Amino acid sequence: MFPRGRKLLLGVSGGISAYKSCDLLRRLQEQGFIVDVVPTSASLNFVGKATWEALSGRKVLTDLWSEVEKVPHILMAKENDLIVIAPTTADLLAKLASGRADDLLTNIVLASTAPKILVPAMHTEMWSNPATVANVKTLQDRGFIVVAPDEGRMTGSDVGVGRYPEVSKIIEIINLTTHITADLAGKKILITAGGTREPIDPIRFIGNRSSGRQGFALAAAAASRGAQVHLIAANTDLPVIEGVTITSVETADQMAAVLEYEFSECDALIMSAAVADAKVANYSEQKIKKENLDVVSFSKNPDILRNLSEKKKPGQIIVGFAAETISGLAELQQRGEEKLVSKSLDLIYVNNVSDGAVFGSENTQGLIIDKNHNVIKVPQISKDTLSDILLDQLVGKLS
Ligand code: CTP
């Protein structure tokens, strides 16, 4: 699982402007994209594999014959939501137009059904050569998006059309192509997920039914909108989300400790975890015999949200969740508003979890309430959709 729409493959072919793609890579990462770089062997004469690995923070494969057991060309073709090749040389345009696949990059392009953006850069004469013009036309007819090169100084003293375009122009076309909004770019968001467990003895614990699905859906959605996401997951069994930092915790105290440390640096906290209200006061190092279980006593856990709200700085946004077992909308709203006020929240999502609804399910239904008493009634929808609706609200409040 990875952020929807945010996994991008950057192909680099052997033109002198390959170095400009280092800046493109950086800017794409700032927009929240996870970028796999696939350089052609000729391009390594201009920018080496080590540079791409260091900048992307990911392993870079340069040929078809590495990690063959993983069938990387098919894996990368499937995993990436978009392919951008910058620069694209005249030779690569010719290869792609004739459907050839003799290296890793061309194999990926041929195997991928994702949108493909080409950024040709070459000397004016090569760009205007009828062979190149025909190749570009063929590729456009097949659905490739070709970014027109800029006009200006070439390598050496010539001037003309064929320059690698401004990086901002390439990013603009990528955003238009993917319809992705990076409205959370540059924002740090803490999200909690799952349910805490409070140990009784080495064998037993007190827990709850939260699966963590909602928190994971929120994390994936926020990352796909460009946020830097730290997910604090309590006892979940869900696949990791690429590009999201995950810290696993067990108890409410552990969750509180991580949040205490991270909170001051974040722009928003979304507390979707189900936190146990009590812990065992007299944890036993030895298994408690069943006839002695009535010795177990409880003490209160900290109210994590309330404590953090007291430390909230101007501009920070806090979103809470509430799970209630009441079905009447008016009562549900009242309960939500009480928690919103008592925990000084900016926004709360309150849902009815009676009869096993919501916990562990793909769907949810409830009310979103903000501190100005605006209420959005959420019908039965997927947790992914709720995530986007909640994040839309959050974006409005962050700005
Ligand atoms: N919460 C928290 N710390 C706790 C308990 C809850 O931070 N010790 C957070 C939850 O993550 C959630 C919100 O507070 O975002 C509301 O949780 P909920 O369990 O519905 O409310 P409680 O305050 O525990 O009240 P009650 O259980 O009495 O309904």
Short mmCIF file of C-alpha atoms and ligand atoms in Angstrom, two decimals:
data_model
loop_
_atom_site.label_atom_id
_atom_site.label_comp_id
_atom_site.label_asym_id
_atom_site.label_seq_id
_atom_site.Cartn_x
_atom_site.Cartn_y
_atom_site.Cartn_z
CA MET A 1 0.00 0.00 0.00
CA PHE A 2 1.27 3.48 -0.80
CA PRO A 3 -0.19 6.94 -1.02
CA ARG A 4 -2.70 7.02 -3.83
CA GLY A 5 -1.42 8.86 -6.87
CA ARG A 6 1.91 9.84 -5.37
CA LYS A 7 4.32 7.21 -6.61
CA LEU A 8 6.28 8.48 -9.55
CA LEU A 9 9.01 7.02 -11.71
CA LEU A 10 11.59 9.48 -12.99
CA GLY A 11 13.43 8.17 -16.04
CA VAL A 12 16.61 9.99 -16.98
CA SER A 13 18.20 9.54 -20.39
CA GLY A 14 21.65 10.54 -21.60
CA GLY A 15 21.56 14.27 -22.26
CA ILE A 16 23.75 16.91 -20.70
CA SER A 17 20.70 18.44 -18.99
CA ALA A 18 20.35 15.29 -16.83
CA TYR A 19 21.77 17.34 -13.94
CA LYS A 20 18.64 19.53 -14.03
CA SER A 21 16.59 16.49 -13.08
CA CYS A 22 18.32 16.52 -9.67
CA ASP A 23 16.40 19.72 -8.96
CA LEU A 24 13.23 18.22 -10.49
CA LEU A 25 13.57 15.22 -8.16
CA ARG A 26 13.92 17.49 -5.11
CA ARG A 27 10.90 19.55 -6.08
CA LEU A 28 8.81 16.43 -6.69
CA GLN A 29 9.71 15.17 -3.23
CA GLU A 30 8.66 18.51 -1.75
CA GLN A 31 5.30 17.98 -3.45
CA GLY A 32 4.97 14.70 -1.56
CA PHE A 33 5.88 12.33 -4.38
CA ILE A 34 7.82 9.15 -3.69
CA VAL A 35 10.21 8.97 -6.61
CA ASP A 36 12.01 5.97 -8.06
CA VAL A 37 14.76 7.07 -10.44
CA VAL A 38 15.65 4.89 -13.43
CA PRO A 39 18.65 6.30 -15.31
CA THR A 40 19.68 4.88 -18.68
CA SER A 41 23.27 3.67 -18.88
CA ALA A 42 24.23 6.61 -21.16
CA SER A 43 22.87 9.12 -18.62
CA LEU A 44 25.24 7.78 -15.98
CA ASN A 45 28.00 9.59 -17.88
CA PHE A 46 26.36 12.84 -16.75
CA VAL A 47 24.89 12.02 -13.32
CA GLY A 48 25.96 8.91 -11.42
CA LYS A 49 23.85 6.29 -9.68
CA ALA A 50 25.14 7.39 -6.24
CA THR A 51 23.70 10.88 -6.75
CA TRP A 52 20.27 9.47 -7.59
CA GLU A 53 20.34 7.09 -4.64
CA ALA A 54 21.36 9.83 -2.23
CA LEU A 55 18.79 12.32 -3.52
CA SER A 56 15.87 9.90 -3.83
CA GLY A 57 16.73 8.01 -0.65
CA ARG A 58 15.88 4.85 -2.59
CA LYS A 59 17.75 2.04 -4.28
CA VAL A 60 18.39 2.78 -7.94
CA LEU A 61 18.51 0.03 -10.55
CA THR A 62 20.29 0.80 -13.80
CA ASP A 63 19.92 -2.38 -15.80
CA LEU A 64 17.55 -5.22 -16.53
CA TRP A 65 19.73 -7.85 -14.96
CA SER A 66 19.74 -6.79 -11.29
CA GLU A 67 17.29 -8.24 -8.76
CA VAL A 68 15.84 -10.35 -11.57
CA GLU A 69 13.93 -12.51 -9.05
CA LYS A 70 11.71 -9.49 -8.28
CA VAL A 71 11.02 -8.88 -12.00
CA PRO A 72 11.70 -5.16 -11.41
CA HIS A 73 10.43 -3.84 -14.74
CA ILE A 74 6.95 -5.27 -14.14
CA LEU A 75 6.97 -4.32 -10.45
CA MET A 76 7.96 -0.74 -11.18
CA ALA A 77 5.51 -0.48 -14.06
CA LYS A 78 2.67 -1.55 -11.76
CA GLU A 79 3.72 0.38 -8.65
CA ASN A 80 4.14 3.80 -10.22
CA ASP A 81 1.17 6.07 -10.81
CA LEU A 82 3.04 8.22 -13.29
CA ILE A 83 6.18 8.06 -15.43
CA VAL A 84 8.16 11.21 -16.20
CA ILE A 85 11.26 10.99 -18.41
CA ALA A 86 13.45 14.06 -18.16
CA PRO A 87 15.45 14.68 -20.18
CA THR A 88 14.22 12.51 -23.05
CA THR A 89 16.87 12.30 -25.77
CA ALA A 90 16.17 12.05 -29.51
CA ASP A 91 17.40 8.46 -29.37
CA LEU A 92 14.97 7.56 -26.57
CA LEU A 93 12.09 9.22 -28.45
CA ALA A 94 12.94 7.02 -31.46
CA LYS A 95 13.11 3.90 -29.33
CA LEU A 96 9.83 4.60 -27.58
CA ALA A 97 8.11 5.45 -30.87
CA SER A 98 9.12 2.09 -32.29
CA GLY A 99 8.12 0.24 -29.11
CA ARG A 100 11.59 -1.09 -28.39
CA ALA A 101 12.51 -2.43 -24.99
CA ASP A 102 16.22 -3.14 -24.64
CA ASP A 103 16.94 -1.66 -21.21
CA LEU A 104 15.21 -1.26 -17.86
CA LEU A 105 13.57 2.10 -18.59
CA THR A 106 12.14 1.17 -21.98
CA ASN A 107 10.86 -2.14 -20.57
CA ILE A 108 9.07 -0.27 -17.78
CA VAL A 109 7.53 2.20 -20.22
CA LEU A 110 6.27 -0.62 -22.42
CA ALA A 111 4.82 -2.53 -19.45
CA SER A 112 3.18 0.46 -17.77
CA THR A 113 -0.38 1.66 -18.23
CA ALA A 114 0.26 4.83 -16.16
CA PRO A 115 0.24 8.30 -17.75
CA LYS A 116 3.63 9.15 -19.27
CA ILE A 117 5.19 12.58 -19.57
CA LEU A 118 8.24 13.13 -21.76
CA VAL A 119 10.51 16.13 -21.40
CA PRO A 120 12.64 16.22 -24.57
CA ALA A 121 15.86 18.22 -24.46
CA MET A 122 18.34 18.32 -27.33
CA HIS A 123 19.94 20.59 -29.91
CA THR A 124 17.54 22.58 -32.10
CA GLU A 125 18.57 20.70 -35.24
CA MET A 126 17.86 17.34 -33.62
CA TRP A 127 14.50 18.57 -32.25
CA SER A 128 13.38 19.90 -35.63
CA ASN A 129 14.67 16.92 -37.61
CA PRO A 130 11.72 15.28 -39.45
CA ALA A 131 12.56 11.95 -37.82
CA THR A 132 12.22 13.44 -34.32
CA VAL A 133 9.10 15.40 -35.31
CA ALA A 134 7.49 12.18 -36.59
CA ASN A 135 8.49 10.27 -33.45
CA VAL A 136 6.99 12.94 -31.20
CA LYS A 137 3.77 12.88 -33.22
CA THR A 138 3.57 9.07 -32.97
CA LEU A 139 4.08 9.19 -29.21
CA GLN A 140 1.50 11.95 -28.74
CA ASP A 141 -0.99 9.95 -30.78
CA ARG A 142 -0.41 7.05 -28.40
CA GLY A 143 -1.20 9.22 -25.38
CA PHE A 144 2.26 10.32 -24.26
CA ILE A 145 2.32 13.90 -22.99
CA VAL A 146 5.26 15.75 -24.51
CA VAL A 147 6.39 18.90 -22.75
CA ALA A 148 7.59 21.43 -25.33
CA PRO A 149 11.23 22.34 -24.80
CA ASP A 150 12.20 25.93 -24.01
CA GLU A 151 14.05 28.28 -26.31
CA GLY A 152 17.43 29.68 -25.30
CA ARG A 153 21.12 28.95 -25.04
CA MET A 154 22.23 25.39 -25.87
CA THR A 155 25.39 23.61 -24.81
CA GLY A 156 28.12 25.67 -26.43
CA SER A 157 27.22 28.95 -28.04
CA ASP A 158 24.11 28.04 -30.11
CA VAL A 159 20.72 29.45 -29.32
CA GLY A 160 17.38 27.85 -30.26
CA VAL A 161 14.50 25.59 -29.24
CA GLY A 162 15.43 22.43 -27.38
CA ARG A 163 16.33 23.48 -23.84
CA TYR A 164 15.22 21.53 -20.77
CA PRO A 165 12.17 23.53 -19.57
CA GLU A 166 11.85 25.30 -16.23
CA VAL A 167 11.25 22.74 -13.48
CA SER A 168 8.13 24.63 -12.34
CA LYS A 169 6.62 24.14 -15.82
CA ILE A 170 7.21 20.37 -15.61
CA ILE A 171 5.66 20.23 -12.11
CA GLU A 172 2.64 22.18 -13.31
CA ILE A 173 2.06 19.69 -16.13
CA ILE A 174 2.48 16.77 -13.72
CA ASN A 175 -0.12 18.23 -11.37
CA LEU A 176 -2.50 18.87 -14.26
CA THR A 177 -2.02 15.31 -15.50
CA THR A 178 -2.53 13.63 -12.18
CA HIS A 179 -5.28 15.95 -10.91
CA ILE A 180 -3.55 15.70 -7.57
CA THR A 181 -3.81 18.53 -5.15
CA ALA A 182 -0.78 19.00 -2.99
CA ASP A 183 -2.76 21.15 -0.57
CA LEU A 184 -0.95 19.67 2.43
CA ALA A 185 2.56 20.07 0.99
CA GLY A 186 5.00 21.16 3.66
CA LYS A 187 2.60 20.36 6.54
CA LYS A 188 3.60 17.99 9.32
CA ILE A 189 0.70 15.85 10.48
CA LEU A 190 0.59 13.45 13.41
CA ILE A 191 -2.05 10.74 13.15
CA THR A 192 -2.84 8.06 15.72
CA ALA A 193 -4.44 4.76 14.79
CA GLY A 194 -5.57 1.51 16.38
CA GLY A 195 -6.40 0.70 19.96
CA THR A 196 -4.09 0.79 22.97
CA ARG A 197 -3.62 -2.32 25.14
CA GLU A 198 -3.06 -2.21 28.87
CA PRO A 199 -1.28 -5.28 30.23
CA ILE A 200 -2.67 -7.12 33.26
CA ASP A 201 0.08 -9.73 33.49
CA PRO A 202 2.52 -11.20 30.92
CA ILE A 203 -0.37 -13.04 29.26
CA ARG A 204 -3.44 -10.82 29.44
CA PHE A 205 -4.35 -7.28 28.51
CA ILE A 206 -7.31 -4.92 28.35
CA GLY A 207 -7.92 -3.80 24.79
CA ASN A 208 -10.57 -2.61 22.37
CA ARG A 209 -11.88 -3.43 18.93
CA SER A 210 -10.25 -0.65 16.94
CA SER A 211 -8.54 -2.04 13.81
CA GLY A 212 -6.61 1.11 12.86
CA ARG A 213 -8.16 1.23 9.37
CA GLN A 214 -9.40 4.79 9.75
CA GLY A 215 -6.05 6.12 10.96
CA PHE A 216 -4.19 4.31 8.18
CA ALA A 217 -6.65 5.62 5.57
CA LEU A 218 -6.09 9.15 6.90
CA ALA A 219 -2.33 8.72 6.80
CA ALA A 220 -2.38 7.49 3.19
CA ALA A 221 -4.72 10.30 2.13
CA ALA A 222 -2.69 13.01 3.89
CA ALA A 223 0.56 11.72 2.38
CA SER A 224 -1.03 11.66 -1.07
CA ARG A 225 -1.86 15.35 -0.60
CA GLY A 226 1.76 16.13 0.09
CA ALA A 227 1.85 16.10 3.90
CA GLN A 228 4.75 14.77 5.91
CA VAL A 229 2.94 12.16 7.99
CA HIS A 230 3.95 10.47 11.24
CA LEU A 231 1.56 7.67 12.12
CA ILE A 232 1.54 6.39 15.69
CA ALA A 233 -0.04 2.96 15.48
CA ALA A 234 -1.28 0.99 18.45
CA ASN A 235 -1.55 -2.75 17.92
CA THR A 236 -2.53 -2.67 14.27
CA ASP A 237 -2.04 -5.39 11.73
CA LEU A 238 -2.15 -3.32 8.54
CA PRO A 239 0.47 -3.03 5.79
CA VAL A 240 2.95 -0.17 6.08
CA ILE A 241 2.32 2.90 3.97
CA GLU A 242 5.28 3.87 1.86
CA GLY A 243 6.45 7.39 2.55
CA VAL A 244 4.78 7.55 5.98
CA THR A 245 6.82 7.30 9.19
CA ILE A 246 5.22 4.75 11.49
CA THR A 247 5.92 4.35 15.20
CA SER A 248 4.34 1.33 16.86
CA VAL A 249 3.17 1.56 20.45
CA GLU A 250 1.23 -0.69 22.77
CA THR A 251 -0.10 1.28 25.71
CA ALA A 252 -1.72 4.70 26.21
CA ASP A 253 1.33 5.86 28.16
CA GLN A 254 3.62 4.95 25.26
CA MET A 255 1.35 6.76 22.80
CA ALA A 256 1.28 9.81 25.08
CA ALA A 257 5.08 9.80 25.32
CA VAL A 258 5.56 9.78 21.53
CA LEU A 259 2.98 12.53 21.05
CA GLU A 260 4.42 14.60 23.86
CA TYR A 261 7.75 14.56 22.05
CA GLU A 262 6.39 15.20 18.54
CA PHE A 263 3.45 17.52 19.12
CA SER A 264 5.19 20.90 19.29
CA GLU A 265 6.61 20.44 15.77
CA CYS A 266 3.39 19.42 14.02
CA ASP A 267 0.85 21.52 12.16
CA ALA A 268 -2.01 19.17 12.94
CA LEU A 269 -2.83 16.20 15.14
CA ILE A 270 -5.56 13.75 14.18
CA MET A 271 -6.37 11.47 17.08
CA SER A 272 -8.26 8.57 15.58
CA ALA A 273 -6.88 5.95 17.97
CA ALA A 274 -9.11 4.38 20.59
CA VAL A 275 -7.23 5.05 23.80
CA ALA A 276 -7.97 2.91 26.87
CA ASP A 277 -9.28 5.15 29.64
CA ALA A 278 -7.79 3.01 32.37
CA LYS A 279 -4.73 0.90 32.96
CA VAL A 280 -3.98 -1.81 35.47
CA ALA A 281 -2.57 -0.25 38.62
CA ASN A 282 -1.05 -3.45 39.97
CA TYR A 283 0.50 -5.15 36.94
CA SER A 284 1.69 -8.60 37.93
CA GLU A 285 5.05 -9.93 36.70
CA GLN A 286 3.63 -13.43 37.17
CA LYS A 287 0.52 -14.84 35.54
CA ILE A 288 -2.40 -14.18 37.89
CA LYS A 289 -4.28 -17.37 38.76
CA LYS A 290 -7.91 -17.19 37.69
CA GLU A 291 -9.22 -17.43 41.23
CA ASN A 292 -7.20 -14.29 42.06
CA LEU A 293 -8.29 -12.13 39.11
CA ASP A 294 -10.41 -9.94 41.39
CA VAL A 295 -7.18 -8.45 42.79
CA VAL A 296 -6.76 -6.48 39.54
CA SER A 297 -7.29 -2.79 40.18
CA PHE A 298 -7.32 0.14 37.76
CA SER A 299 -5.96 3.63 37.58
CA LYS A 300 -6.87 6.32 35.05
CA ASN A 301 -4.86 6.84 31.90
CA PRO A 302 -4.00 10.41 30.95
CA ASP A 303 -6.46 12.08 28.58
CA ILE A 304 -3.88 12.53 25.84
CA LEU A 305 -5.95 14.89 23.71
CA ARG A 306 -6.89 17.16 26.57
CA ASN A 307 -3.28 17.39 27.76
CA LEU A 308 -2.00 18.23 24.27
CA SER A 309 -4.74 20.81 23.68
CA GLU A 310 -3.42 22.72 26.66
CA LYS A 311 -0.05 22.99 24.91
CA LYS A 312 -1.51 23.96 21.54
CA LYS A 313 0.28 26.83 19.79
CA PRO A 314 -1.48 29.33 17.51
CA GLY A 315 -2.01 27.81 14.09
CA GLN A 316 -1.97 24.18 15.25
CA ILE A 317 -5.13 22.20 14.54
CA ILE A 318 -6.38 19.28 16.63
CA VAL A 319 -8.91 16.77 15.36
CA GLY A 320 -10.53 14.26 17.69
CA PHE A 321 -12.66 11.20 17.14
CA ALA A 322 -15.45 9.87 19.30
CA ALA A 323 -17.04 6.46 19.20
CA GLU A 324 -20.48 6.37 20.79
CA THR A 325 -23.18 3.75 21.10
CA ILE A 326 -26.13 6.05 20.51
CA SER A 327 -28.01 6.13 17.24
CA GLY A 328 -30.09 9.33 17.63
CA LEU A 329 -28.48 12.08 15.55
CA ALA A 330 -29.31 14.87 18.01
CA GLU A 331 -27.77 12.95 20.90
CA LEU A 332 -24.78 11.98 18.81
CA GLN A 333 -24.21 15.62 17.93
CA GLN A 334 -24.57 16.68 21.56
CA ARG A 335 -22.06 14.04 22.70
CA GLY A 336 -19.66 15.13 19.96
CA GLU A 337 -19.96 18.79 20.89
CA GLU A 338 -19.35 18.02 24.57
CA LYS A 339 -16.12 16.24 23.73
CA LEU A 340 -15.11 18.94 21.26
CA VAL A 341 -15.46 21.57 23.97
CA SER A 342 -14.05 19.58 26.90
CA LYS A 343 -10.94 18.65 24.90
CA SER A 344 -10.62 22.08 23.16
CA LEU A 345 -10.68 20.53 19.68
CA ASP A 346 -10.97 22.28 16.33
CA LEU A 347 -12.85 19.43 14.74
CA ILE A 348 -14.36 16.12 15.82
CA TYR A 349 -15.73 13.11 13.96
CA VAL A 350 -18.30 11.33 16.03
CA ASN A 351 -19.71 8.00 14.97
CA ASN A 352 -22.19 5.47 16.18
CA VAL A 353 -20.45 2.14 16.80
CA SER A 354 -23.38 0.21 18.25
CA ASP A 355 -24.01 -3.37 17.03
CA GLY A 356 -20.42 -3.81 15.89
CA ALA A 357 -20.69 -1.05 13.24
CA VAL A 358 -17.52 0.80 12.16
CA PHE A 359 -14.86 -1.11 14.17
CA GLY A 360 -12.89 -3.24 11.71
CA SER A 361 -15.25 -2.31 8.87
CA GLU A 362 -14.34 -0.64 5.57
CA ASN A 363 -17.16 1.87 6.04
CA THR A 364 -18.22 4.50 8.51
CA GLN A 365 -21.02 6.95 9.14
CA GLY A 366 -21.35 9.82 11.59
CA LEU A 367 -21.03 13.58 12.04
CA ILE A 368 -18.19 16.03 11.54
CA ILE A 369 -18.51 18.97 13.92
CA ASP A 370 -16.29 22.02 14.18
CA LYS A 371 -15.95 24.50 16.99
CA ASN A 372 -18.26 26.96 15.27
CA HIS A 373 -20.99 24.29 15.52
CA ASN A 374 -20.95 23.58 11.78
CA VAL A 375 -22.12 20.01 11.27
CA ILE A 376 -21.55 17.78 8.26
CA LYS A 377 -23.69 14.67 8.21
CA VAL A 378 -21.63 11.80 6.82
CA PRO A 379 -23.71 8.99 5.27
CA GLN A 380 -22.41 5.43 4.99
CA ILE A 381 -19.12 5.92 3.10
CA SER A 382 -15.71 4.27 2.93
CA LYS A 383 -13.04 5.24 5.43
CA ASP A 384 -10.93 6.44 2.45
CA THR A 385 -13.66 8.88 1.43
CA LEU A 386 -14.16 10.09 4.99
CA SER A 387 -10.41 10.73 5.14
CA ASP A 388 -10.58 13.05 2.15
CA ILE A 389 -13.62 14.89 3.54
CA LEU A 390 -11.94 15.37 6.92
CA LEU A 391 -8.72 16.53 5.28
CA ASP A 392 -10.67 19.05 3.17
CA GLN A 393 -11.94 20.49 6.46
CA LEU A 394 -8.48 20.42 7.96
CA VAL A 395 -6.95 22.24 4.97
CA GLY A 396 -9.54 24.99 5.34
CA LYS A 397 -8.64 25.42 9.00
CA LEU A 398 -4.87 25.23 8.49
CA SER A 399 -4.95 28.07 6.05
N1 CTP B 1 -8.63 10.12 23.94
C1 CTP B 1 -7.40 10.46 24.44
N2 CTP B 1 -6.99 9.95 25.64
C2 CTP B 1 -7.78 9.14 26.35
C3 CTP B 1 -9.06 8.81 25.84
C4 CTP B 1 -9.45 9.30 24.63
O1 CTP B 1 -6.67 11.20 23.82
N3 CTP B 1 -7.38 8.67 27.50
C5 CTP B 1 -9.05 10.69 22.65
C6 CTP B 1 -9.42 9.68 21.59
O2 CTP B 1 -8.31 9.35 20.78
C7 CTP B 1 -10.48 10.42 20.78
C8 CTP B 1 -11.14 11.33 21.79
O3 CTP B 1 -10.21 11.44 22.87
O4 CTP B 1 -9.92 11.22 19.76
C9 CTP B 1 -12.45 10.85 22.32
O5 CTP B 1 -12.28 9.53 22.79
P1 CTP B 1 -13.49 8.76 23.48
O6 CTP B 1 -13.00 7.42 23.92
O7 CTP B 1 -14.70 8.81 22.59
O8 CTP B 1 -13.79 9.71 24.70
P2 CTP B 1 -13.36 9.70 26.20
O9 CTP B 1 -12.77 11.02 26.51
O10 CTP B 1 -12.55 8.50 26.49
O11 CTP B 1 -14.77 9.64 26.92
P3 CTP B 1 -15.73 8.37 27.23
O12 CTP B 1 -14.89 7.14 27.03
O13 CTP B 1 -16.15 8.59 28.62
O14 CTP B 1 -16.86 8.48 26.24
#
